[in-house]
Amino acid sequence: MSIVLSMPVRLCSILLGICLLVMSSSGLAAPKNANQPIRIITNDWTSQIVLAHIAGGVFEHLGYRVEYSSSSVAEQWGALALGFEHVQPEVWEGTMSDMFTRMVEVGRLVDAGSHAAVTREDWWYPDYVEELCPGLPDWQALNHCSALFSEDGSNTGKYHAGPWEKPEAARIRALGMNFRAETVGDANQLWQVLEQASKVKRPIVLFNWTPNWVEARYQGKFVEFPVHEPACETDPAWGINPKFHYDCGNPSQGWLKKAVWSGMVERWPCAFQTFTNFSFDNLSLAQLAARVDVDGLNHKAAAVEWLNKHESLWQSWAGESCSNDEALR
Ligand code: TMO
């Protein structure tokens, strides 16, 4: 199954137009039956996986069947567009707004609303770096200290980038920075780099985000790049580099949204409406991540613990349409 599906799904991520063609001509569209399981995407960072299990727990309590499927951020768009997957509980503005907005605009995804959380994803360093590099968190100060972050004796600093959709190399180029981005395979590798460097106070700069468990354990700051505006990503003339996009940071007050397959609205109205009310704030997300990454619970256990403690809250999310949803008869 996954081999058959991965081709169009991958095409979809790369070329939205082809994806829509494949979809309308191939008969691969998802089945119409309301009793199909709701398929929830798990990505590769902790809070998202816990929220996926919380959403699944809520849907199950309402009477739905649920299945989980792990997907990279890059592949999730096609899967959601085609109805192979249905629910993604954490879409972050800093890394995912481009694809999300495009897919919503062409009607392939539905925006199921925002969480209460305000988010930021960007270059980040532990506080001890400030003593070695005066002027931080300003990006130009960081650039002057690039040699501190070099691993090969050159002046070119190394930035530990995350494996999510952000054109880090394009930003380095647009800002003329003496850095090179090296992408880690998964979030755990970022935390290993952070732990090892912190032990010996070695200067590092890495991708991080908030809310996250890291803020409960490490003091640090985001690098302040030129303030993000949408035009920075669409108009080369914007900003300090007249020729290139991405001469700015990520949004510092970003949104956190929920995305669903467009067919969900009709097929599972109760689940859809409930999911539009599904909302987490910064503190709860950071705490959920810490239950796994600091305390060692598995994702599902952290979700079950949360569901048990907050029953009246998630019960209150269920909407009016829950009384006449065919899948629940
Ligand atoms: C999408 N992420 C929270 C890992 O930046």
CSV table of C-alpha atoms and ligand atoms in Angstrom, one decimal, residues 44-45 47 73 90 92 95-96 121 164 207-209 211, ligand 1:
chain,number,residue,atom,x,y,z
A,44,ASP,CA,8.9,13.9,13.8
A,45,TRP,CA,8.9,16.3,16.8
A,47,SER,CA,4.5,17.9,20.9
A,73,VAL,CA,6.3,17.4,6.8
A,90,GLU,CA,0.4,21.2,14.4
A,92,TRP,CA,3.8,25.9,12.3
A,95,THR,CA,8.4,26.4,8.7
A,96,MET,CA,5.1,25.5,7.0
A,121,GLU,CA,11.1,28.8,15.1
A,164,TRP,CA,11.9,20.8,8.2
A,207,PHE,CA,17.4,25.4,15.0
A,208,ASN,CA,15.0,25.5,17.9
A,209,TRP,CA,11.4,26.5,18.5
A,211,PRO,CA,6.9,26.2,22.8
B,1,TMO,C1,8.1,22.2,13.1
B,1,TMO,N1,9.0,22.5,14.2
B,1,TMO,C2,8.2,22.7,15.5
B,1,TMO,C3,9.9,21.3,14.5
B,1,TMO,O1,9.8,23.5,13.9
